[in-house]
PDB file of C-alpha atoms in Angstrom:
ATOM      1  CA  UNK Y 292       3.293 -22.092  -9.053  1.00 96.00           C
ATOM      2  CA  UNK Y 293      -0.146 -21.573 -10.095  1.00 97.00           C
ATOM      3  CA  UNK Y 294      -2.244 -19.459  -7.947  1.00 98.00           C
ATOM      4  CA  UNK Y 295      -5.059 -22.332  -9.340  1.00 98.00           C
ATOM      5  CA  UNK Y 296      -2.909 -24.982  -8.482  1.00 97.00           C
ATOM      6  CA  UNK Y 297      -2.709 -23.348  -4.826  1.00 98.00           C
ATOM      7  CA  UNK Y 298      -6.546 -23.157  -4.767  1.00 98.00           C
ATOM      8  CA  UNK Y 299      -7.428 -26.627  -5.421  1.00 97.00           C
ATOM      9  CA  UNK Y 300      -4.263 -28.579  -3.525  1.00 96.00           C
ATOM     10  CA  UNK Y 301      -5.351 -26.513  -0.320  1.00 97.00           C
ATOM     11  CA  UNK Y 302      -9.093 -26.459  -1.082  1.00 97.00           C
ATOM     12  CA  UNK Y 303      -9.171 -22.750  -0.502  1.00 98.00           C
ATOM     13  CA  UNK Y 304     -12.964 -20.911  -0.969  1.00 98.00           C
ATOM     14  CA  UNK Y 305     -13.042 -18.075  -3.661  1.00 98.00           C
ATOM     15  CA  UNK Y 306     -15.009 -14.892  -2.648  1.00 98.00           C
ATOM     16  CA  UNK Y 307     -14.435 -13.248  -6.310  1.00 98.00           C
ATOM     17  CA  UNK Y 308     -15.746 -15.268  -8.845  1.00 96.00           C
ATOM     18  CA  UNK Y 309     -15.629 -13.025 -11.542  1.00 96.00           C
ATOM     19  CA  UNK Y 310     -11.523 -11.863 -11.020  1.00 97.00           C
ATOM     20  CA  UNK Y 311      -9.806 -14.650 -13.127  1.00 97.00           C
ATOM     21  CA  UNK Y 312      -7.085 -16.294 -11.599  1.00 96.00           C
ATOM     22  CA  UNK Y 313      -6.302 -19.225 -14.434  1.00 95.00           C
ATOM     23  CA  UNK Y 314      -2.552 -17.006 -15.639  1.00 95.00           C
ATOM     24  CA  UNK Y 315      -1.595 -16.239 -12.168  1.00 98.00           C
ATOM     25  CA  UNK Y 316       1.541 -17.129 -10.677  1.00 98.00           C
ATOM     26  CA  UNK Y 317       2.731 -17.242  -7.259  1.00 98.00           C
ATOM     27  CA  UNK Y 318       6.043 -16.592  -6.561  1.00 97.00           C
ATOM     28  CA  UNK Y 319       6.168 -16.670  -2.451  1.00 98.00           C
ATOM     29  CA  UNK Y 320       3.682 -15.765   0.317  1.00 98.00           C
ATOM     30  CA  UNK Y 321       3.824 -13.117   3.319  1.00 98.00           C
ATOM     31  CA  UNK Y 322       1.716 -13.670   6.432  1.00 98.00           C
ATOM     32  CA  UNK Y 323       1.001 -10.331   8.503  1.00 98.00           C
ATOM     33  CA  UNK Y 324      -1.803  -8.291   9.352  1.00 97.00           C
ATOM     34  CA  UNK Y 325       0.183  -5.020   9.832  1.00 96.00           C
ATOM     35  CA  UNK Y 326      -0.980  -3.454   6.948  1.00 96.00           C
ATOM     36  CA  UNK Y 327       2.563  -1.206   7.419  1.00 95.00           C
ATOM     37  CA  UNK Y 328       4.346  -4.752   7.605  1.00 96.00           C
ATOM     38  CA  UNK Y 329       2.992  -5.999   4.644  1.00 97.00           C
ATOM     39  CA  UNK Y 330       3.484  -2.605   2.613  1.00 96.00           C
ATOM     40  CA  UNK Y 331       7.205  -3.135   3.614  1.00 95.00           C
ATOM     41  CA  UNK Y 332       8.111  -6.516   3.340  1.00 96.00           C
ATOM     42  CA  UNK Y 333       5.837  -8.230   1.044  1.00 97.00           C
ATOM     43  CA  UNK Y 334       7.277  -8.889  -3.039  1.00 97.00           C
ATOM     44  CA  UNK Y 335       5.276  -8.606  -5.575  1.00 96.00           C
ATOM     45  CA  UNK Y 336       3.745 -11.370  -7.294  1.00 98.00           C
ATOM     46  CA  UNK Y 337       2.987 -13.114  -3.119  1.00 98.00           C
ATOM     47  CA  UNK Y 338       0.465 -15.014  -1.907  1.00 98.00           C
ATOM     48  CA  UNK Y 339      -1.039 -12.595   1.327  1.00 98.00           C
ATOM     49  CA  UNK Y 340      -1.988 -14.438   4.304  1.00 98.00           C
ATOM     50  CA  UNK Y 341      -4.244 -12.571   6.907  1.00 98.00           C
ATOM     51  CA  UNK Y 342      -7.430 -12.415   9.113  1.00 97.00           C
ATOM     52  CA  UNK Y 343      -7.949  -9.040   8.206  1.00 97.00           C
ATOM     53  CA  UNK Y 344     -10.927  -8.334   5.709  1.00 96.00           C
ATOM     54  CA  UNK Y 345     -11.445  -4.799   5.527  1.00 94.00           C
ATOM     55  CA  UNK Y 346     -11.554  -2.586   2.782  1.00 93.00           C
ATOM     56  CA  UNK Y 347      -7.859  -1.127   2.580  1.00 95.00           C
ATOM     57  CA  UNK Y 348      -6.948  -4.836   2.104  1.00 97.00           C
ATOM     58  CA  UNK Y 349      -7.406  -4.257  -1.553  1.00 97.00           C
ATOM     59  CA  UNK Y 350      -5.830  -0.855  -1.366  1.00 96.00           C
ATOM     60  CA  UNK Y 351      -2.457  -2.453  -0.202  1.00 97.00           C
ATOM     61  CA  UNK Y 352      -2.595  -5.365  -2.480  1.00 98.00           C
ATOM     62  CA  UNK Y 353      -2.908  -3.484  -5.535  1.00 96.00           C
ATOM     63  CA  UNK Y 354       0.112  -1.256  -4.320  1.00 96.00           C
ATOM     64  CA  UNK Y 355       2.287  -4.406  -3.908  1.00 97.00           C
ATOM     65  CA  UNK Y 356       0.992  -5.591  -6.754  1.00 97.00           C
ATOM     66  CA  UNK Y 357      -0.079  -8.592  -4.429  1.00 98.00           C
ATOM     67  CA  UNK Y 358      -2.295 -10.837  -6.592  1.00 98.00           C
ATOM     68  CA  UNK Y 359      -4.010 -13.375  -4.261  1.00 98.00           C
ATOM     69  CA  UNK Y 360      -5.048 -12.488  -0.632  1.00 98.00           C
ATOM     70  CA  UNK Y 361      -5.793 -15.689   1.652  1.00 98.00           C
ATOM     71  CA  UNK Y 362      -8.361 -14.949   4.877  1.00 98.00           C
ATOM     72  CA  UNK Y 363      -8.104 -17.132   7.615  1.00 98.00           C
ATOM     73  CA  UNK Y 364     -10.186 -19.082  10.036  1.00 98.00           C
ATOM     74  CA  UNK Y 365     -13.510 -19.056   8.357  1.00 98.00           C
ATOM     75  CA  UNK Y 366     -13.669 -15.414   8.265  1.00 97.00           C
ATOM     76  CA  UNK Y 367     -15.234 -13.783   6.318  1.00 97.00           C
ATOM     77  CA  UNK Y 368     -14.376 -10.346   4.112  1.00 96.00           C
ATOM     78  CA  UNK Y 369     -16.452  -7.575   4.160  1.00 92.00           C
ATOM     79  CA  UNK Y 370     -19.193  -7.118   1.194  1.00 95.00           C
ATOM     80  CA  UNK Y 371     -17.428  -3.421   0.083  1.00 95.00           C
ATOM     81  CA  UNK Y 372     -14.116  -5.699   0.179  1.00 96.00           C
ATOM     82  CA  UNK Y 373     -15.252  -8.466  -2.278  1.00 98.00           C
ATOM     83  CA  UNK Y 374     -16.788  -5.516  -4.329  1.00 97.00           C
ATOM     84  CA  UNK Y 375     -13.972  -3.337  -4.429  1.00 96.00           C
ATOM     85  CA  UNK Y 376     -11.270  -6.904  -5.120  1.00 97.00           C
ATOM     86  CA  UNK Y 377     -13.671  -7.835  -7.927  1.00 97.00           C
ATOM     87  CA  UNK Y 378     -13.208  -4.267  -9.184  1.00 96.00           C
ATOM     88  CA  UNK Y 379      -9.699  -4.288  -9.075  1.00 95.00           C
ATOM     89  CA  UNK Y 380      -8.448  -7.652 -10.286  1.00 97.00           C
ATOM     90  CA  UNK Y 381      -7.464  -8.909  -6.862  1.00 98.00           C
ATOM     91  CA  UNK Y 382      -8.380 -12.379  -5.833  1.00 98.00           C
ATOM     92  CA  UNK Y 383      -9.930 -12.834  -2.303  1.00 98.00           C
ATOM     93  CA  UNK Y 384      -9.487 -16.425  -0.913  1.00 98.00           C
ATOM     94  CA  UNK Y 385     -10.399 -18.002   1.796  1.00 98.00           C
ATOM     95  CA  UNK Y 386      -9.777 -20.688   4.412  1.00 98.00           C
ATOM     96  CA  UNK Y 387     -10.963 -22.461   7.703  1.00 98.00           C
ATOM     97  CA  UNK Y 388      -7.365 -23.003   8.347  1.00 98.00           C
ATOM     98  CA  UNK Y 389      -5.130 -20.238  11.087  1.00 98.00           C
ATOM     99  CA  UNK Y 390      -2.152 -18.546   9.364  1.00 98.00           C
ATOM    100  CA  UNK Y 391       0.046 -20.754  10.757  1.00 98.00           C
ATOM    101  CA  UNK Y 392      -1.374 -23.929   9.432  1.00 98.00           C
ATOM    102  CA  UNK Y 393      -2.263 -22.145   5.996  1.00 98.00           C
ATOM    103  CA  UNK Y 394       0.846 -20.459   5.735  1.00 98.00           C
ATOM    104  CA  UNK Y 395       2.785 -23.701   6.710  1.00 97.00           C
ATOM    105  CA  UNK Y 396       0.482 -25.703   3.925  1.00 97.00           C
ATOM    106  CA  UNK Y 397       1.170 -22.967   1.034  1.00 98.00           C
ATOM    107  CA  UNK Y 398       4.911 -22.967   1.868  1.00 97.00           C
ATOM    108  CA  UNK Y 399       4.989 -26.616   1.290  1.00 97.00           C
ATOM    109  CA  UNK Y 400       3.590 -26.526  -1.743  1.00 97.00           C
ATOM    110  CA  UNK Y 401       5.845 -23.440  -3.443  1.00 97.00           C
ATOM    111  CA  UNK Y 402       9.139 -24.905  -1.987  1.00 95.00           C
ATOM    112  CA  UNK Y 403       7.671 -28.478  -3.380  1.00 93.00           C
ATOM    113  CA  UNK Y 404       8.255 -30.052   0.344  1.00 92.00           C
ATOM    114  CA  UNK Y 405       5.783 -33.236   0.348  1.00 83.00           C
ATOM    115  CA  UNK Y 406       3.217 -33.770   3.235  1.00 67.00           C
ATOM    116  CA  UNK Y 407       1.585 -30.737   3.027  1.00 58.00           C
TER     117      UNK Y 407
ATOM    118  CA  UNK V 177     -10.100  11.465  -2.699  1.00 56.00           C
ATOM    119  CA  UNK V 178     -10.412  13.516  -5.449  1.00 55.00           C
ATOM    120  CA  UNK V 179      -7.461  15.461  -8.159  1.00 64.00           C
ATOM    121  CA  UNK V 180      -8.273  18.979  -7.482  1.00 54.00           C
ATOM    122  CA  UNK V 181      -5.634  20.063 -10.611  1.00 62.00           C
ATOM    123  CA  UNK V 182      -3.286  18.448 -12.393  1.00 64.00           C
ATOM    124  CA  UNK V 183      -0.797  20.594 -14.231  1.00 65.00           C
ATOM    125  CA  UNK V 184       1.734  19.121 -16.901  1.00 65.00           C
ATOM    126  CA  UNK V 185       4.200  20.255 -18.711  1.00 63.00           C
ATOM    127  CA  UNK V 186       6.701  19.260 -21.276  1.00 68.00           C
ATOM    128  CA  UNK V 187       9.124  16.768 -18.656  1.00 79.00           C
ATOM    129  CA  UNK V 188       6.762  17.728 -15.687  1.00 90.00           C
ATOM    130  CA  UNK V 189       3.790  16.912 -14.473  1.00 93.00           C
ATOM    131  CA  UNK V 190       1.809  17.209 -11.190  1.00 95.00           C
ATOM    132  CA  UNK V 191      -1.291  16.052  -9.009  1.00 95.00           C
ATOM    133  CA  UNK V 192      -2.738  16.775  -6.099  1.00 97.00           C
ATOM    134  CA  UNK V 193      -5.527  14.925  -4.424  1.00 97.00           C
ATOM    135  CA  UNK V 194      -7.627  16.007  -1.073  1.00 97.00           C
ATOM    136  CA  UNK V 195      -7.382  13.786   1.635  1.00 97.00           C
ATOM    137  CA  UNK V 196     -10.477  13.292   4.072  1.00 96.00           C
ATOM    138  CA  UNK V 197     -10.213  12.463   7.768  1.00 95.00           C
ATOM    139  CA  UNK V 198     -11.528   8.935   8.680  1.00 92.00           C
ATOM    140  CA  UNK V 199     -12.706   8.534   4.853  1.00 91.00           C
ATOM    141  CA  UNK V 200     -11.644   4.735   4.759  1.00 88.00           C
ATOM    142  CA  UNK V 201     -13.832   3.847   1.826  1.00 87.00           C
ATOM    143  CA  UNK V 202     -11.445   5.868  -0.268  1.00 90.00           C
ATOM    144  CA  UNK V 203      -8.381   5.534   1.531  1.00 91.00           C
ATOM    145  CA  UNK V 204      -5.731   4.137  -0.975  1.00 93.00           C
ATOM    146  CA  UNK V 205      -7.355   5.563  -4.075  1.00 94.00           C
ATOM    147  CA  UNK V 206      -4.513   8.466  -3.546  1.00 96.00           C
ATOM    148  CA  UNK V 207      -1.696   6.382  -3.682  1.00 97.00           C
ATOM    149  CA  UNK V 208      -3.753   3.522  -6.554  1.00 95.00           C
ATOM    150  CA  UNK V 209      -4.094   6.681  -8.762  1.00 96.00           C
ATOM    151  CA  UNK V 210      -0.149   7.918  -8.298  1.00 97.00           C
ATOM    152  CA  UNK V 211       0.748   4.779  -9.331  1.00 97.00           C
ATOM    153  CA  UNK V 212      -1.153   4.131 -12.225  1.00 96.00           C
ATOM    154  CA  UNK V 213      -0.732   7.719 -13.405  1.00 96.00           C
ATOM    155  CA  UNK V 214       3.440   6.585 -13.314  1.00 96.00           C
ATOM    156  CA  UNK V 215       3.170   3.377 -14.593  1.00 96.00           C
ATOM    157  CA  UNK V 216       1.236   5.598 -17.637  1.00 94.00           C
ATOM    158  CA  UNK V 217       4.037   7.624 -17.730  1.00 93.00           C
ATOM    159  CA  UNK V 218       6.662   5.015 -18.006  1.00 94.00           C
ATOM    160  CA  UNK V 219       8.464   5.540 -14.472  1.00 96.00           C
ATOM    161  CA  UNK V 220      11.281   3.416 -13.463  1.00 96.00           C
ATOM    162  CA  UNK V 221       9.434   0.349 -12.018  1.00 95.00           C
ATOM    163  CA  UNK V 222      11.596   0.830  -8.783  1.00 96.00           C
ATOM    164  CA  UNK V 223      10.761   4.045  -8.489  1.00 97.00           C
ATOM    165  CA  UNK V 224       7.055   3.502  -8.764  1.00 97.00           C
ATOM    166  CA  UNK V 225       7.603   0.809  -5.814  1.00 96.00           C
ATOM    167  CA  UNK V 226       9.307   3.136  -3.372  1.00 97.00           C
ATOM    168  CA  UNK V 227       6.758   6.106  -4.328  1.00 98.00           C
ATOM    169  CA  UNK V 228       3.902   4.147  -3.755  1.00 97.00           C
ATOM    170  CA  UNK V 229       4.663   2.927  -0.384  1.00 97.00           C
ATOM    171  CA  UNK V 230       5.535   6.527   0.499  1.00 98.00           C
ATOM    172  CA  UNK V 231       2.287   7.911  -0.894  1.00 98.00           C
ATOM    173  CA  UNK V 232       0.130   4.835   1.000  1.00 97.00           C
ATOM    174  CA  UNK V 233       1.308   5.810   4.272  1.00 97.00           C
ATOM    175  CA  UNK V 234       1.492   9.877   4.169  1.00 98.00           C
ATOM    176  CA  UNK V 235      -2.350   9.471   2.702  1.00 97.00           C
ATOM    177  CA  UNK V 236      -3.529   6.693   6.051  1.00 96.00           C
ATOM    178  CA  UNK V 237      -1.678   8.737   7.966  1.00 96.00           C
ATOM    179  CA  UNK V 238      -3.720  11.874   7.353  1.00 97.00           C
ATOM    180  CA  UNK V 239      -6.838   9.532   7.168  1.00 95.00           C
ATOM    181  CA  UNK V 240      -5.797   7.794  10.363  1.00 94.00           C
ATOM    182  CA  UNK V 241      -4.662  10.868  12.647  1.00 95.00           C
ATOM    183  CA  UNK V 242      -5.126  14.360  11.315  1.00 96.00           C
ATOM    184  CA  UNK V 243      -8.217  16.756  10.578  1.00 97.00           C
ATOM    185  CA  UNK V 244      -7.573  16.082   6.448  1.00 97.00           C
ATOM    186  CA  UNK V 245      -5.376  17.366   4.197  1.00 98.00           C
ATOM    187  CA  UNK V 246      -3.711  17.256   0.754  1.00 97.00           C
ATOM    188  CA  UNK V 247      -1.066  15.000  -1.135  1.00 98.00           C
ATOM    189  CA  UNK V 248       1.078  16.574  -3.896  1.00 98.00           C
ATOM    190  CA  UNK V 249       2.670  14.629  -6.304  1.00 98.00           C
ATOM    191  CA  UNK V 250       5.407  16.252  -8.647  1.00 97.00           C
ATOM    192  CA  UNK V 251       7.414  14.449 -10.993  1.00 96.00           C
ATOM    193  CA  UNK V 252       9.945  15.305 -13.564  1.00 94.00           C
ATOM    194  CA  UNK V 253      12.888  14.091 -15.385  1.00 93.00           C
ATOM    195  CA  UNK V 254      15.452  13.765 -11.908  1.00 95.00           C
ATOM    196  CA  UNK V 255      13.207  12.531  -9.455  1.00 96.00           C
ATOM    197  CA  UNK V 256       9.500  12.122  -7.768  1.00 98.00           C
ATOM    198  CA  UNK V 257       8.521  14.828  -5.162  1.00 98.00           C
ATOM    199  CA  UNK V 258       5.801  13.749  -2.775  1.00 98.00           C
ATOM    200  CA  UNK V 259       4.403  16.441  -0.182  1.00 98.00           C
ATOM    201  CA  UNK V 260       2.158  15.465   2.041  1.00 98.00           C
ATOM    202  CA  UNK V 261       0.347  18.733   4.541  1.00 98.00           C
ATOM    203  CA  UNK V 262      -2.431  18.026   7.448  1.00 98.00           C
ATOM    204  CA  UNK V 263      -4.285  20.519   9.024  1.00 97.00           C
ATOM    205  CA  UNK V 264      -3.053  19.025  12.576  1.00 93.00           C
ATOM    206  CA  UNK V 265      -3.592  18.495  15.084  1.00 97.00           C
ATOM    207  CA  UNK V 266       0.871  18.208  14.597  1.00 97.00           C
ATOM    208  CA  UNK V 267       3.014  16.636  16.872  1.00 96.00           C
ATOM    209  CA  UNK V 268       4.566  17.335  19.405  1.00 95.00           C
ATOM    210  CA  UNK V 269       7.768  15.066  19.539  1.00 96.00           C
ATOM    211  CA  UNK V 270       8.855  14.473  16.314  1.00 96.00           C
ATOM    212  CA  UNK V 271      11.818  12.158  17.477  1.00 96.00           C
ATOM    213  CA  UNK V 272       9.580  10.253  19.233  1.00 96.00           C
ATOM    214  CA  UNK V 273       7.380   9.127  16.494  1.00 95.00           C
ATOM    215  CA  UNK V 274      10.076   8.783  13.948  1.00 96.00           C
ATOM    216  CA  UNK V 275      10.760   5.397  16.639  1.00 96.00           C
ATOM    217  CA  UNK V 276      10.027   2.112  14.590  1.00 95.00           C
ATOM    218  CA  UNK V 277       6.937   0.679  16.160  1.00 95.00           C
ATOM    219  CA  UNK V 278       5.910   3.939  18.439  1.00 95.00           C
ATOM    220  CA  UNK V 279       2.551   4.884  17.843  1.00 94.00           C
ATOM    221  CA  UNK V 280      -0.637   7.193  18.895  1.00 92.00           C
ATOM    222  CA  UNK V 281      -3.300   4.746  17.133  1.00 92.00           C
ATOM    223  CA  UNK V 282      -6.509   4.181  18.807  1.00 89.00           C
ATOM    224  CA  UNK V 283      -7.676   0.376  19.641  1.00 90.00           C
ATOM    225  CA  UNK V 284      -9.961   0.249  16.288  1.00 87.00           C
ATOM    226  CA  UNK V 285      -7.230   1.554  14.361  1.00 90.00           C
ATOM    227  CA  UNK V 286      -4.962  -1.467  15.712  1.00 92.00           C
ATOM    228  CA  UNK V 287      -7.822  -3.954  14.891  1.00 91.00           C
ATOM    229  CA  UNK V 288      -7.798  -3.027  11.266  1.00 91.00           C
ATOM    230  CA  UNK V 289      -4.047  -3.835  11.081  1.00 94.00           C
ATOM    231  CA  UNK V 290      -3.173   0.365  11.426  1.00 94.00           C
ATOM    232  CA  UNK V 291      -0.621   1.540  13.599  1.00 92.00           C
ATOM    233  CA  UNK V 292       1.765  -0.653  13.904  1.00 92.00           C
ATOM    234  CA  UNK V 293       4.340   2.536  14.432  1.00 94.00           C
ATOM    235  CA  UNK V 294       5.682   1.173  11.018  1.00 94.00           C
ATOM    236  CA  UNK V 295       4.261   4.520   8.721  1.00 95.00           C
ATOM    237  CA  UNK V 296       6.786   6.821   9.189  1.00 96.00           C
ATOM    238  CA  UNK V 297       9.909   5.099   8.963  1.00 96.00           C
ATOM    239  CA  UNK V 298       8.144   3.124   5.978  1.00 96.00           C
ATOM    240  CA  UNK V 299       8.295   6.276   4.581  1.00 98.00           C
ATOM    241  CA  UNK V 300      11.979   7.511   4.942  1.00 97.00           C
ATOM    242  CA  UNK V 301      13.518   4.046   4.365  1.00 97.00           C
ATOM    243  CA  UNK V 302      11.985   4.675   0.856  1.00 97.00           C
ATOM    244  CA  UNK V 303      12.714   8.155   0.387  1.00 98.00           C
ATOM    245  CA  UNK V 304      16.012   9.392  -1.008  1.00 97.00           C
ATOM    246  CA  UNK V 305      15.550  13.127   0.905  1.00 97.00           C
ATOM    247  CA  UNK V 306      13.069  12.959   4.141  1.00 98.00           C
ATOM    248  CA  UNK V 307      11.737  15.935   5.860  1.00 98.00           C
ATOM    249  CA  UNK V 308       9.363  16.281   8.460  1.00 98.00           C
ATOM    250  CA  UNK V 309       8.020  19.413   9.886  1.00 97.00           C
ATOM    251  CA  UNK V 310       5.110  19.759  12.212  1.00 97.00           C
ATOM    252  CA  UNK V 311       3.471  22.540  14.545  1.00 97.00           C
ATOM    253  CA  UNK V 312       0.862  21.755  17.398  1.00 97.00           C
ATOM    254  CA  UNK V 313      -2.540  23.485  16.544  1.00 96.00           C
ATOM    255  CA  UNK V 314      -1.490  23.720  13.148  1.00 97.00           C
ATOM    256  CA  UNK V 315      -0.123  20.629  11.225  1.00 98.00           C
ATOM    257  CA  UNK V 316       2.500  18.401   9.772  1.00 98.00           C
ATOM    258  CA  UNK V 317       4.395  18.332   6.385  1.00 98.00           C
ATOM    259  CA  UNK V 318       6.032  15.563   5.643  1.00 98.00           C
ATOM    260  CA  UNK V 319       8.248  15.907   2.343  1.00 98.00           C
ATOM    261  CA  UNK V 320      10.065  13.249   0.415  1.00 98.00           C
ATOM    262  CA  UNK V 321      11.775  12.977  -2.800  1.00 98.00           C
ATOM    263  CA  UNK V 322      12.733   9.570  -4.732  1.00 98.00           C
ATOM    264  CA  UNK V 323      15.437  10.131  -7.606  1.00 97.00           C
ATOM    265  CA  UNK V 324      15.074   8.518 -10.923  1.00 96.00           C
ATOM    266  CA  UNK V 325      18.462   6.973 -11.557  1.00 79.00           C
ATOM    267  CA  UNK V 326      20.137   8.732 -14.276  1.00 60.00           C
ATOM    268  CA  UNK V 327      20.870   6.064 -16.770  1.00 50.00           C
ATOM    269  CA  UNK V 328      17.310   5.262 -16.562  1.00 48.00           C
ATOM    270  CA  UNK V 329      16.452   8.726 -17.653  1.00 48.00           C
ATOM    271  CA  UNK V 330      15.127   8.160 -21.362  1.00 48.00           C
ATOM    272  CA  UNK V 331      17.003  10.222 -23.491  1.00 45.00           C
ATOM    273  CA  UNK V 332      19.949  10.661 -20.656  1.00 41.00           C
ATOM    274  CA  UNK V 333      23.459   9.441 -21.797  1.00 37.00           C
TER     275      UNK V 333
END
């Protein structure tokens, strides 16, 4: 699925305008915030659901080749974050939504379950 | 981070990159720049997945717990080498931090998603040959190697 697609059915805020995220596909999601977990278990090509915002974020993403990561509950990432995503090509979302409910809403929509 | 040589030859090549203690802005650029520098050389794509999770947590784990140290990167035709030295301060029971989900990481290091006693054993689930060798007052070495398959090898029948 479209990581635009994602963005618009689940009304997700975009924090790096300038990373362009019309090609991107999304080929299944991962919800930690062990950044150990996440450099473990998370494929390639996922959507990465988390509350953390901190630099190293970016650092793992790009490793994983992670294209999209989704920040929970209103928060907020960290200025040097947004700079450093926009630097690298990744795309820093975000959402007012928990993990659970965003993870629940995103998994929905890949697996093409209605009532999301 | 920085390269402080690299050294290449014909099949071989090699990087090494300083690691700073509690340098987090920079944390990552390590491992970002062993990848890329593979990719560049047309490493197996697995390969390149299993080296870059080893070099991401040998280089926050000398961020995280140790005084600094250095990441060395060797490559050639049969496999990727990956050495990773601290300056300490070592540890003491190596057993006991080899344990998934055991770890010594301080409450702001949890906060930021660190420490989840996941490094190590991230590291030797990846590696092909895992070594670990440490020394209190002195430091750790942590050695891995990741073998290229063979009939992956360009130019390898």
């Amino acid at each position: 699925m479209k990581l635009k697609e994602i963005i618009e059915r689940c009304n997700l805020r975009v924090f790096t305008p300038e990373v362009n995220f019309e090609d991107i596909d999304i080929t299944g999601g991962y919800t930690s915030d062990l950044l150990s977990d996440v450099m473990a278990a998370c494929e390639a090509g996922s959507i990465w659901v988390t509350i953390q915002r901190h630099l190293n974020i970016v650092a793992v993403a790009k490793l994983k080749e992670i294209p999209a990561i989704l920040i929970t509950r209103g928060l907020v990432p960290e200025k040097s974050t947004i700079e450093k995503a926009q630097a690298e090509g990744v795309v820093l979302l975000g959402t007012g939504l928990n993990s659970f409910e965003a993870t629940g809403k995103i998994y929905c929509l890949l697996k093409g379950i209605k009532g999301a | 981070m920085m390269i402080q040589d690299t050294v290449s030859e014909t099949n071989k090549f090699r990087f090494v990159y300083l690691i700073k203690p509690r340098d987090f802005s920079n944390a990552g650029d390590a491992s970002a720049n062993v990848k890329a520098e593979l990719q560049k050389h047309g490493i197996e794509p697995d390969v390149i997945r299993r080296v870059s999770i080893i070099c991401f947590e040998a280089e926050m784990n000398i961020v995280l717990y140790t005084k600094g140290g250095k990441l060395i990167v060797e490559v050639d035709d049969q496999k990727v080498d990956i050495l990773a030295l601290d300056k300490g301060p070592g540890i003491e029971d190596i057993e006991l931090v080899m344990t998934p989900g055991y770890s010594t990481a301080p409450e702001w290091a949890l906060e930021y998603g660190f420490g989840a006693g996941m490094g190590l054993p991230n590291i030797k689930n990846n590696s092909d040959v895992f070594e670990i060798e440490s020394e209190v007052g002195k430091g750790t070495i942590v050695h891995s190697i990741v073998y290229r398959r063979k009939n992956e090898i360009k130019g390898n029948n």
